[in-house]
mmCIF file of C-alpha atoms and ligand atoms in Angstrom:
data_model
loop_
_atom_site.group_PDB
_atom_site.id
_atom_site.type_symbol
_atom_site.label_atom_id
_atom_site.label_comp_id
_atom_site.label_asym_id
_atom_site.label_seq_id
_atom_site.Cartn_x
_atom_site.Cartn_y
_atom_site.Cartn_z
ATOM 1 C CA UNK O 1 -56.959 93.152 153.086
ATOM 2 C CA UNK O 2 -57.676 94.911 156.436
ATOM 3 C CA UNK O 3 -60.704 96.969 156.898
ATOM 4 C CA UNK O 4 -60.414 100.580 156.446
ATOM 5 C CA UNK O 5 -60.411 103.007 159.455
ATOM 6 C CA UNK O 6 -63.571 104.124 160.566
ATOM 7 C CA UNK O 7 -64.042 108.075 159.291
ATOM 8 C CA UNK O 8 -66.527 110.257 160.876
ATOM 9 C CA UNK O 9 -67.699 112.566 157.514
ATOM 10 C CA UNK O 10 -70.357 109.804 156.697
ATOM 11 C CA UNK O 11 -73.663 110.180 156.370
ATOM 12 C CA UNK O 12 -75.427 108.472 159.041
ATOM 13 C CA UNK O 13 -72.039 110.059 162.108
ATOM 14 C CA UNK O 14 -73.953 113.397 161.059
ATOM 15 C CA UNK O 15 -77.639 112.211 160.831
ATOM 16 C CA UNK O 16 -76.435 111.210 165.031
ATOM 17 C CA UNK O 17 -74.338 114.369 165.125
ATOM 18 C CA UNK O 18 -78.173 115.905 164.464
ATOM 19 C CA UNK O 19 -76.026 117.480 161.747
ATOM 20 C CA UNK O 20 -78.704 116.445 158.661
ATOM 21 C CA UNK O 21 -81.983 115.346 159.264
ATOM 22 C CA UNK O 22 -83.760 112.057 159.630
ATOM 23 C CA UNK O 23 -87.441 110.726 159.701
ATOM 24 C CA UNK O 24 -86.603 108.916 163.352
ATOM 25 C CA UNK O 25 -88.198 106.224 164.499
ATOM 26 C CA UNK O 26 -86.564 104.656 167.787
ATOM 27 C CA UNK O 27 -83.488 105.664 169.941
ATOM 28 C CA UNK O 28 -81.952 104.315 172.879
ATOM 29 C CA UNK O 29 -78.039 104.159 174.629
ATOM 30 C CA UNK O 30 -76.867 102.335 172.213
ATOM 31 C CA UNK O 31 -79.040 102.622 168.685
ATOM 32 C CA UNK O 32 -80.980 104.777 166.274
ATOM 33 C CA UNK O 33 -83.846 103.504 163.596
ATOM 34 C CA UNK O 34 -84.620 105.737 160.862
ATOM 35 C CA UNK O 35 -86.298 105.555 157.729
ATOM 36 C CA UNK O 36 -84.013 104.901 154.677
ATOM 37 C CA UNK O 37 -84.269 107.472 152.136
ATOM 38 C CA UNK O 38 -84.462 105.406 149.017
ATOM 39 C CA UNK O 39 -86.891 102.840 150.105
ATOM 40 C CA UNK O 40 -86.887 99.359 148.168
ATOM 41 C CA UNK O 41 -89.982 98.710 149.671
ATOM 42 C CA UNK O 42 -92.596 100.493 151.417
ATOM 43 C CA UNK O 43 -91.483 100.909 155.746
ATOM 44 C CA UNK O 44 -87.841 100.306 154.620
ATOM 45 C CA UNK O 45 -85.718 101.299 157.282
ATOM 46 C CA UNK O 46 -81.909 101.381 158.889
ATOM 47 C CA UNK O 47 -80.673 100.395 162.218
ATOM 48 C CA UNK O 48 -77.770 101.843 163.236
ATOM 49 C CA UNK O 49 -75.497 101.274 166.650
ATOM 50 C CA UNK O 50 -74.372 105.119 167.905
ATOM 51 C CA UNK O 51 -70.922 103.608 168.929
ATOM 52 C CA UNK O 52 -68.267 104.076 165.571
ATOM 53 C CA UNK O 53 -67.863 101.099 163.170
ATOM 54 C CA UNK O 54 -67.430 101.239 159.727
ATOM 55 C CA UNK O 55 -69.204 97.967 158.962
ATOM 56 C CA UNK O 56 -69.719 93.863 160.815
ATOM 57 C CA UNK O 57 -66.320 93.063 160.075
ATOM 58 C CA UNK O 58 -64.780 95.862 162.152
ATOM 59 C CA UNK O 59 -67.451 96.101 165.148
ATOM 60 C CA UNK O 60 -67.378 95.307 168.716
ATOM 61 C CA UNK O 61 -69.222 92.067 169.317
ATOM 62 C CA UNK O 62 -70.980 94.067 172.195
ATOM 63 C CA UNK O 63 -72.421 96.781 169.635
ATOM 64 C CA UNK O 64 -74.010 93.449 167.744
ATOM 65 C CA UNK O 65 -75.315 92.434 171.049
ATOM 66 C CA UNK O 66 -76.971 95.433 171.657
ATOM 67 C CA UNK O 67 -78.127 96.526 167.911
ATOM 68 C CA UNK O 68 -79.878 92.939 167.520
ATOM 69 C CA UNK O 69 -82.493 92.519 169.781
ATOM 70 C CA UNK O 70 -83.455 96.468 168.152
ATOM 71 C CA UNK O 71 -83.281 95.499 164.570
ATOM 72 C CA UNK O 72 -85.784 92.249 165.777
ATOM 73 C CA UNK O 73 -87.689 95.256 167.532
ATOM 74 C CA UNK O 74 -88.195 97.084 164.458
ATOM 75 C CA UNK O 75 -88.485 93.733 162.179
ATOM 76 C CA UNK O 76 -91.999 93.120 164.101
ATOM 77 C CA UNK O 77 -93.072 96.656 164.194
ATOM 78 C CA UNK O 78 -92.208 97.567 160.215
ATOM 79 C CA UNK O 79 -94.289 93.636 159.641
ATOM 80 C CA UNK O 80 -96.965 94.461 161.167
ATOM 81 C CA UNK O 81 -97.200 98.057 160.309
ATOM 82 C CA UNK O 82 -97.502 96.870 156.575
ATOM 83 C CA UNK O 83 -99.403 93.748 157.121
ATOM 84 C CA UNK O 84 -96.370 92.212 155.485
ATOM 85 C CA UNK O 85 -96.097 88.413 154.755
ATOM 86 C CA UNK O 86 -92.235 88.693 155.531
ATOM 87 C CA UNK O 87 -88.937 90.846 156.611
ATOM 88 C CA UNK O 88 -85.845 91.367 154.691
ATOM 89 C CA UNK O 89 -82.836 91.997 156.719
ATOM 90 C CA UNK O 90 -79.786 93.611 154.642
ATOM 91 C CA UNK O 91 -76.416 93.996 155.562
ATOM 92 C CA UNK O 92 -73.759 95.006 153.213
ATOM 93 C CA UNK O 93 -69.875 94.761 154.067
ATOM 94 C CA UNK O 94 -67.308 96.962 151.659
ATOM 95 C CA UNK O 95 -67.990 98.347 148.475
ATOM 96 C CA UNK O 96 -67.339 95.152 146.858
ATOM 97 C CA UNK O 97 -70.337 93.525 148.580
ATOM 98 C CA UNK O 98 -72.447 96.941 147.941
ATOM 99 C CA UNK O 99 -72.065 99.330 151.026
ATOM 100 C CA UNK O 100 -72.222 103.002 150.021
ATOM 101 C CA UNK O 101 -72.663 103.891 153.714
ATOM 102 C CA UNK O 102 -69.713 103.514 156.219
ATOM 103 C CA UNK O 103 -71.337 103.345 158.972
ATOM 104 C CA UNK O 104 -72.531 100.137 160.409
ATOM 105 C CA UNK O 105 -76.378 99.557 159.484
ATOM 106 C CA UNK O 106 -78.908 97.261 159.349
ATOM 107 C CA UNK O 107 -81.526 96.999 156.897
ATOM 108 C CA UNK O 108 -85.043 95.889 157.575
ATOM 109 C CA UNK O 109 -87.405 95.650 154.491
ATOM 110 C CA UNK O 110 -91.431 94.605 154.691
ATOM 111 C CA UNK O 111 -91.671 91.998 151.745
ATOM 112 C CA UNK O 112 -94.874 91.168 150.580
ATOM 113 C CA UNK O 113 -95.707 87.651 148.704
ATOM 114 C CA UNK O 114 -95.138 88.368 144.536
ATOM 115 C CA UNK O 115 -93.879 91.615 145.421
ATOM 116 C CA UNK O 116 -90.417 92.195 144.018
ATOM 117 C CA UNK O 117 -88.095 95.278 145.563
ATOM 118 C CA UNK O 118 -87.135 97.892 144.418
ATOM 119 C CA UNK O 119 -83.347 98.799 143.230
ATOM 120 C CA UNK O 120 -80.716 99.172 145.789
ATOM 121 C CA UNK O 121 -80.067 103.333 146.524
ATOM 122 C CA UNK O 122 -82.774 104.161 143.652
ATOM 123 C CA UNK O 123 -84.896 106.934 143.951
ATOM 124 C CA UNK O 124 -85.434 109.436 146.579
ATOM 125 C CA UNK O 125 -88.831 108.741 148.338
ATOM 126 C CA UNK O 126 -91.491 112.211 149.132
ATOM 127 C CA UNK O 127 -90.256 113.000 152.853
ATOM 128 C CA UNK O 128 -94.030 113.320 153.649
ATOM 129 C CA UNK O 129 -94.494 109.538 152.528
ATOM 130 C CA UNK O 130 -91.611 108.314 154.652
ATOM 131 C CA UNK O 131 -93.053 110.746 157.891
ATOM 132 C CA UNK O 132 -96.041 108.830 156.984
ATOM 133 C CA UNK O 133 -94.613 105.182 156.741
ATOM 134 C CA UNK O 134 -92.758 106.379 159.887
ATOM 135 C CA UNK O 135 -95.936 106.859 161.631
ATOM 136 C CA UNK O 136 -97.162 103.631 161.198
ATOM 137 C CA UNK O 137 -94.024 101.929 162.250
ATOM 138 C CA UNK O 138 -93.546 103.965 165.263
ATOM 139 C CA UNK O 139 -97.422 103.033 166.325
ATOM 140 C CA UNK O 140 -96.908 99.052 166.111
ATOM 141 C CA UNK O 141 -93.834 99.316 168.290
HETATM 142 P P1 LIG U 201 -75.571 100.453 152.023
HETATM 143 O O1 LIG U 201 -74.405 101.204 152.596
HETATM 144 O O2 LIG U 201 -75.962 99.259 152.815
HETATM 145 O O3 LIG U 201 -75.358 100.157 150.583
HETATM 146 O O4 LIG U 201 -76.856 101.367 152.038
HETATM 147 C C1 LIG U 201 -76.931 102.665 152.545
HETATM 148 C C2 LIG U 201 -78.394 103.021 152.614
HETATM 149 O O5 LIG U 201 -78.485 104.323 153.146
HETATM 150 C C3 LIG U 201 -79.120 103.018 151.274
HETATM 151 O O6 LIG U 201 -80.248 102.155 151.345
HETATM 152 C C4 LIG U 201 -79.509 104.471 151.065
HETATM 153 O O7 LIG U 201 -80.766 104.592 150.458
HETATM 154 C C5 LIG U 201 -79.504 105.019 152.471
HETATM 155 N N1 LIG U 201 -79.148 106.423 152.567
HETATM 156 C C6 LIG U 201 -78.171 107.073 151.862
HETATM 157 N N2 LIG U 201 -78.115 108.362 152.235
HETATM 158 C C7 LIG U 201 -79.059 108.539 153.191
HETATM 159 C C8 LIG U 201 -79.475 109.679 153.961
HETATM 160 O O8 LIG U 201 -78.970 110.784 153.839
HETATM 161 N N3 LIG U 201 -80.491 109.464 154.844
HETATM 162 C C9 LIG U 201 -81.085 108.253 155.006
HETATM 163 N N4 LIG U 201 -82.071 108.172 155.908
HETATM 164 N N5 LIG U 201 -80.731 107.164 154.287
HETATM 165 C C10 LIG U 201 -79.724 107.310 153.395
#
């Protein structure tokens, strides 16, 4: 099966359309970092490229070049923002491998020895905890 066409009504084209609102925490050419809203952990966040693809399978190996070296960016900063022993990178391809989001995205989750996470899209986090969490990131990068 081919990979759908890339549609523009998702959530994170608006959150760059500055059509809905996001607790930002880096942007560049190329990429945005935001806090995820339903954190599985503490400083979990989402890298995004700006340029349209709906997941890895469809993007332009040149949007991976660039979104990389910003999702190892934010990897460091969210680790040592949390004093966490370890980083969780998440990346989720069709609904059959869990993607709810069709735009492409990047997770990057503190983990923290005997810590387990939290469900995938559970609850809604307080916006003032994730402006908070933000804060810290956004000061270790
Ligand atoms: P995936 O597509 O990889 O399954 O995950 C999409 C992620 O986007 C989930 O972790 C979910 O919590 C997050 N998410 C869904 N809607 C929004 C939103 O409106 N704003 C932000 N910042 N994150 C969202």
């Amino acid at each position: 099966m081919t990979t759908p066409a890339y549609e523009d009504d998702n959530i994170f084209a608006k959150i760059l359309r500055g059509e809905i609102p996001a607790v930002k925490l880096y942007e560049d050419d190329d990429t945005l970092a935001f806090m995820d809203v339903m954190p599985q952990a503490p400083g979990h966040l989402l890298v995004i490229p700006k340029s349209p693809s709906r997941n890895l399978l469809d993007a332009d190996p040149d949007t991976l070049a660039k979104t990389i070296p910003v999702v190892q960016k934010l990897a460091k900063a969210a680790k040592t923002a949390f004093g966490a022993d370890g980083v969780f990178i998440a990346q989720f391809n069709e609904p059959a491998a869990g993607q709810t989001v069709f735009h492409l995205h990047f997770h990057v989750i503190p983990r923290h020895d005997g810590q387990d996470l939290k469900p995938h899209t559970g609850g809604m986090e307080d916006v003032k905890v994730l402006q908070a969490n933000a804060e810290k990131i956004r000061a270790a990068l």
